[in-house]
PDB file of C-alpha atoms in Angstrom:
ATOM      1  CA  MET G  73      23.993 -13.725  13.390  1.00 91.00           C
ATOM      2  CA  THR G  74      25.542 -14.338   9.991  1.00 97.00           C
ATOM      3  CA  ASP G  75      27.341 -11.134   8.172  1.00 97.00           C
ATOM      4  CA  ARG G  76      24.376 -10.839   5.867  1.00 98.00           C
ATOM      5  CA  ASP G  77      21.880 -10.897   8.999  1.00 98.00           C
ATOM      6  CA  HIS G  78      24.032  -8.160  10.547  1.00 98.00           C
ATOM      7  CA  LEU G  79      24.139  -5.803   7.638  1.00 98.00           C
ATOM      8  CA  VAL G  80      20.223  -6.137   7.124  1.00 98.00           C
ATOM      9  CA  GLN G  81      19.795  -5.452  10.666  1.00 98.00           C
ATOM     10  CA  ARG G  82      22.237  -2.380  10.581  1.00 98.00           C
ATOM     11  CA  LEU G  83      20.033  -1.246   7.466  1.00 98.00           C
ATOM     12  CA  ALA G  84      17.083  -1.372   9.613  1.00 98.00           C
ATOM     13  CA  GLU G  85      18.709   0.548  12.603  1.00 98.00           C
ATOM     14  CA  ILE G  86      19.841   3.338  10.357  1.00 98.00           C
ATOM     15  CA  ALA G  87      16.627   3.777   8.550  1.00 98.00           C
ATOM     16  CA  ALA G  88      14.775   3.678  12.292  1.00 98.00           C
ATOM     17  CA  ALA G  89      17.280   6.455  13.264  1.00 98.00           C
ATOM     18  CA  ILE G  90      16.811   8.579  10.246  1.00 98.00           C
ATOM     19  CA  ASP G  91      13.038   8.458  10.975  1.00 98.00           C
ATOM     20  CA  GLY G  92      13.639   9.101  14.674  1.00 98.00           C
ATOM     21  CA  ARG G  93      16.015  12.084  13.787  1.00 98.00           C
ATOM     22  CA  ASP G  94      18.786  10.396  15.918  1.00 98.00           C
ATOM     23  CA  TRP G  95      21.601  12.259  14.334  1.00 98.00           C
ATOM     24  CA  GLU G  96      24.092  10.717  16.787  1.00 98.00           C
ATOM     25  CA  THR G  97      23.208   7.292  15.866  1.00 98.00           C
ATOM     26  CA  ILE G  98      23.594   8.153  12.187  1.00 98.00           C
ATOM     27  CA  ALA G  99      26.696   9.608  12.591  1.00 98.00           C
ATOM     28  CA  ASP G 100      28.083   6.512  14.571  1.00 98.00           C
ATOM     29  CA  ALA G 101      27.017   4.543  11.582  1.00 98.00           C
ATOM     30  CA  PHE G 102      29.779   5.978   9.286  1.00 98.00           C
ATOM     31  CA  THR G 103      33.421   5.570   8.976  1.00 98.00           C
ATOM     32  CA  PRO G 104      35.487   8.724   9.724  1.00 98.00           C
ATOM     33  CA  ASP G 105      36.291   9.217   6.384  1.00 97.00           C
ATOM     34  CA  ALA G 106      32.863   8.334   4.834  1.00 98.00           C
ATOM     35  CA  HIS G 107      31.182   9.469   1.690  1.00 98.00           C
ATOM     36  CA  GLY G 108      27.361   9.634   1.772  1.00 97.00           C
ATOM     37  CA  TYR G 109      24.123  11.350   0.382  1.00 95.00           C
ATOM     38  CA  GLY G 110      26.763  13.308  -2.186  1.00 94.00           C
ATOM     39  CA  ARG G 111      29.025  14.596   0.751  1.00 94.00           C
ATOM     40  CA  ASP G 112      32.583  14.015   1.557  1.00 95.00           C
ATOM     41  CA  GLY G 113      33.875  14.670   4.691  1.00 93.00           C
ATOM     42  CA  GLY G 114      32.901  11.936   7.051  1.00 97.00           C
ATOM     43  CA  PRO G 115      29.684  11.714   9.496  1.00 98.00           C
ATOM     44  CA  ALA G 116      29.538  15.387  10.325  1.00 98.00           C
ATOM     45  CA  ALA G 117      29.350  16.606   6.780  1.00 98.00           C
ATOM     46  CA  ILE G 118      26.729  13.708   5.917  1.00 98.00           C
ATOM     47  CA  VAL G 119      24.557  14.440   9.067  1.00 98.00           C
ATOM     48  CA  ALA G 120      24.516  18.218   7.943  1.00 97.00           C
ATOM     49  CA  GLN G 121      23.333  17.191   4.323  1.00 97.00           C
ATOM     50  CA  MET G 122      20.797  14.968   5.765  1.00 97.00           C
ATOM     51  CA  ARG G 123      19.641  17.506   8.332  1.00 98.00           C
ATOM     52  CA  ALA G 124      19.228  20.110   5.214  1.00 97.00           C
ATOM     53  CA  HIS G 125      16.632  17.913   3.746  1.00 97.00           C
ATOM     54  CA  LEU G 126      14.782  16.611   6.851  1.00 98.00           C
ATOM     55  CA  ASP G 127      14.889  19.142   9.753  1.00 98.00           C
ATOM     56  CA  GLY G 128      11.918  20.991   8.529  1.00 98.00           C
ATOM     57  CA  VAL G 129       9.998  17.671   7.465  1.00 98.00           C
ATOM     58  CA  GLY G 130       7.050  16.119   9.389  1.00 98.00           C
ATOM     59  CA  PRO G 131       7.158  12.299  10.102  1.00 98.00           C
ATOM     60  CA  THR G 132       9.175  10.064   7.660  1.00 98.00           C
ATOM     61  CA  GLN G 133       9.102   6.255   7.057  1.00 98.00           C
ATOM     62  CA  HIS G 134      11.777   4.523   5.269  1.00 98.00           C
ATOM     63  CA  LEU G 135      10.678   0.926   4.170  1.00 98.00           C
ATOM     64  CA  LEU G 136      13.423  -1.384   3.014  1.00 98.00           C
ATOM     65  CA  GLY G 137      13.322  -4.457   1.124  1.00 98.00           C
ATOM     66  CA  ASN G 138      14.866  -6.602  -1.680  1.00 98.00           C
ATOM     67  CA  HIS G 139      18.218  -6.856   0.048  1.00 98.00           C
ATOM     68  CA  ARG G 140      21.120  -7.816  -1.877  1.00 98.00           C
ATOM     69  CA  VAL G 141      24.233  -8.544   0.209  1.00 98.00           C
ATOM     70  CA  GLU G 142      27.709  -9.250  -1.034  1.00 98.00           C
ATOM     71  CA  VAL G 143      30.374 -10.043   1.737  1.00 98.00           C
ATOM     72  CA  ASP G 144      34.132 -10.182   0.926  1.00 98.00           C
ATOM     73  CA  GLY G 145      35.906 -10.686   4.221  1.00 98.00           C
ATOM     74  CA  ASP G 146      35.825  -7.365   6.127  1.00 98.00           C
ATOM     75  CA  ARG G 147      34.165  -5.429   3.138  1.00 98.00           C
ATOM     76  CA  ALA G 148      30.639  -5.681   1.929  1.00 98.00           C
ATOM     77  CA  ARG G 149      28.115  -4.204  -0.481  1.00 98.00           C
ATOM     78  CA  THR G 150      24.498  -4.192   0.182  1.00 98.00           C
ATOM     79  CA  LEU G 151      21.825  -3.026  -2.629  1.00 98.00           C
ATOM     80  CA  THR G 152      18.463  -2.307  -0.876  1.00 98.00           C
ATOM     81  CA  TYR G 153      15.283  -0.984  -2.460  1.00 98.00           C
ATOM     82  CA  ALA G 154      13.735   1.800  -0.438  1.00 98.00           C
ATOM     83  CA  ARG G 155      10.279   3.442  -0.356  1.00 98.00           C
ATOM     84  CA  VAL G 156      10.391   6.768   1.718  1.00 98.00           C
ATOM     85  CA  HIS G 157       7.531   8.792   2.588  1.00 98.00           C
ATOM     86  CA  HIS G 158       7.996  12.339   3.867  1.00 98.00           C
ATOM     87  CA  VAL G 159       5.111  14.372   5.409  1.00 98.00           C
ATOM     88  CA  GLY G 160       5.122  18.083   5.004  1.00 98.00           C
ATOM     89  CA  ALA G 161       5.535  20.512   7.947  1.00 98.00           C
ATOM     90  CA  GLY G 162       5.147  24.073   8.444  1.00 96.00           C
ATOM     91  CA  PRO G 163       4.715  25.891   5.225  1.00 97.00           C
ATOM     92  CA  MET G 164       4.598  22.337   3.446  1.00 98.00           C
ATOM     93  CA  GLU G 165       1.824  21.195   5.765  1.00 97.00           C
ATOM     94  CA  GLY G 166      -0.820  19.094   3.732  1.00 97.00           C
ATOM     95  CA  SER G 167       1.903  18.426   1.100  1.00 98.00           C
ATOM     96  CA  PHE G 168       4.148  15.037   0.695  1.00 98.00           C
ATOM     97  CA  TYR G 169       6.996  13.754  -1.124  1.00 98.00           C
ATOM     98  CA  GLU G 170       7.491  10.042  -1.593  1.00 98.00           C
ATOM     99  CA  CYS G 171      10.267   8.547  -3.525  1.00 98.00           C
ATOM    100  CA  MET G 172      11.416   4.952  -4.113  1.00 98.00           C
ATOM    101  CA  GLY G 173      14.841   3.943  -5.436  1.00 98.00           C
ATOM    102  CA  GLU G 174      17.880   2.038  -4.206  1.00 98.00           C
ATOM    103  CA  TYR G 175      20.490   2.468  -1.664  1.00 98.00           C
ATOM    104  CA  ASP G 176      23.904   1.321  -2.823  1.00 98.00           C
ATOM    105  CA  ASP G 177      25.996   1.018   0.365  1.00 98.00           C
ATOM    106  CA  ARG G 178      29.603   0.017   1.019  1.00 98.00           C
ATOM    107  CA  TRP G 179      30.709  -1.346   4.495  1.00 98.00           C
ATOM    108  CA  VAL G 180      33.651  -1.999   6.407  1.00 98.00           C
ATOM    109  CA  ARG G 181      33.746  -4.315   9.543  1.00 98.00           C
ATOM    110  CA  ASP G 182      35.012  -2.595  12.692  1.00 96.00           C
ATOM    111  CA  GLY G 183      35.231  -5.129  15.375  1.00 95.00           C
ATOM    112  CA  ASP G 184      32.089  -6.691  15.866  1.00 93.00           C
ATOM    113  CA  THR G 185      29.769  -4.234  13.735  1.00 96.00           C
ATOM    114  CA  TRP G 186      29.724  -2.983  10.195  1.00 98.00           C
ATOM    115  CA  LEU G 187      30.067   0.801   9.511  1.00 98.00           C
ATOM    116  CA  LEU G 188      28.960   2.614   6.193  1.00 98.00           C
ATOM    117  CA  ALA G 189      32.001   3.734   4.172  1.00 98.00           C
ATOM    118  CA  ARG G 190      29.834   5.074   1.262  1.00 98.00           C
ATOM    119  CA  ARG G 191      26.198   5.723   0.798  1.00 98.00           C
ATOM    120  CA  SER G 192      24.093   6.561  -2.275  1.00 97.00           C
ATOM    121  CA  PHE G 193      20.491   6.782  -3.107  1.00 97.00           C
ATOM    122  CA  GLU G 194      19.075   6.676  -6.499  1.00 98.00           C
ATOM    123  CA  ILE G 195      15.712   7.837  -6.824  1.00 98.00           C
ATOM    124  CA  ARG G 196      13.708   6.126  -9.515  1.00 98.00           C
ATOM    125  CA  ILE G 197      10.183   7.312  -8.647  1.00 98.00           C
ATOM    126  CA  GLY G 198       9.351  10.541  -7.101  1.00 98.00           C
ATOM    127  CA  LEU G 199       5.768  11.524  -6.164  1.00 98.00           C
ATOM    128  CA  GLY G 200       4.477  14.709  -4.480  1.00 98.00           C
ATOM    129  CA  ASP G 201       6.250  17.944  -3.946  1.00 98.00           C
ATOM    130  CA  PHE G 202      10.048  17.733  -3.596  1.00 98.00           C
ATOM    131  CA  ALA G 203       9.898  20.963  -1.803  1.00 97.00           C
ATOM    132  CA  VAL G 204       8.800  19.204   1.291  1.00 98.00           C
ATOM    133  CA  LEU G 205      12.330  18.306   1.841  1.00 98.00           C
ATOM    134  CA  ARG G 206      13.924  21.252   3.595  1.00 97.00           C
ATOM    135  CA  GLY G 207      15.897  22.287   6.479  1.00 96.00           C
ATOM    136  CA  ALA G 208      14.695  23.836   9.717  1.00 95.00           C
ATOM    137  CA  ASP G 209      13.039  27.209   9.678  1.00 86.00           C
TER     138      ASP G 209
END
């Protein structure tokens, strides 16, 4: 696989892990000092932030596309469009929140894999009720 192919595959694996609430796989996708979703402190802080928004949500689906990949040796940047649908659960059952935006990811090569050093997501369109995003009861 080319570096580009590997990075696009990693993006798909991480999206599937988010939808599957596979927090261990998500934590393992980040460098020890990573920044993501507005949080410093590495994988534990990033996963805690994600759980605060997803543990109380029903099913989600992260659709990714329009990948732009820049590789410079053992560093890379990917810009990826995403359309993410969140189904309400518990007190938010019957509601949804859908957002469309772009992931801006910075990667470092670690042996034969790529790890996220920095991740941000810019929401450009939001539909439905943002309150669907919530932690566990």
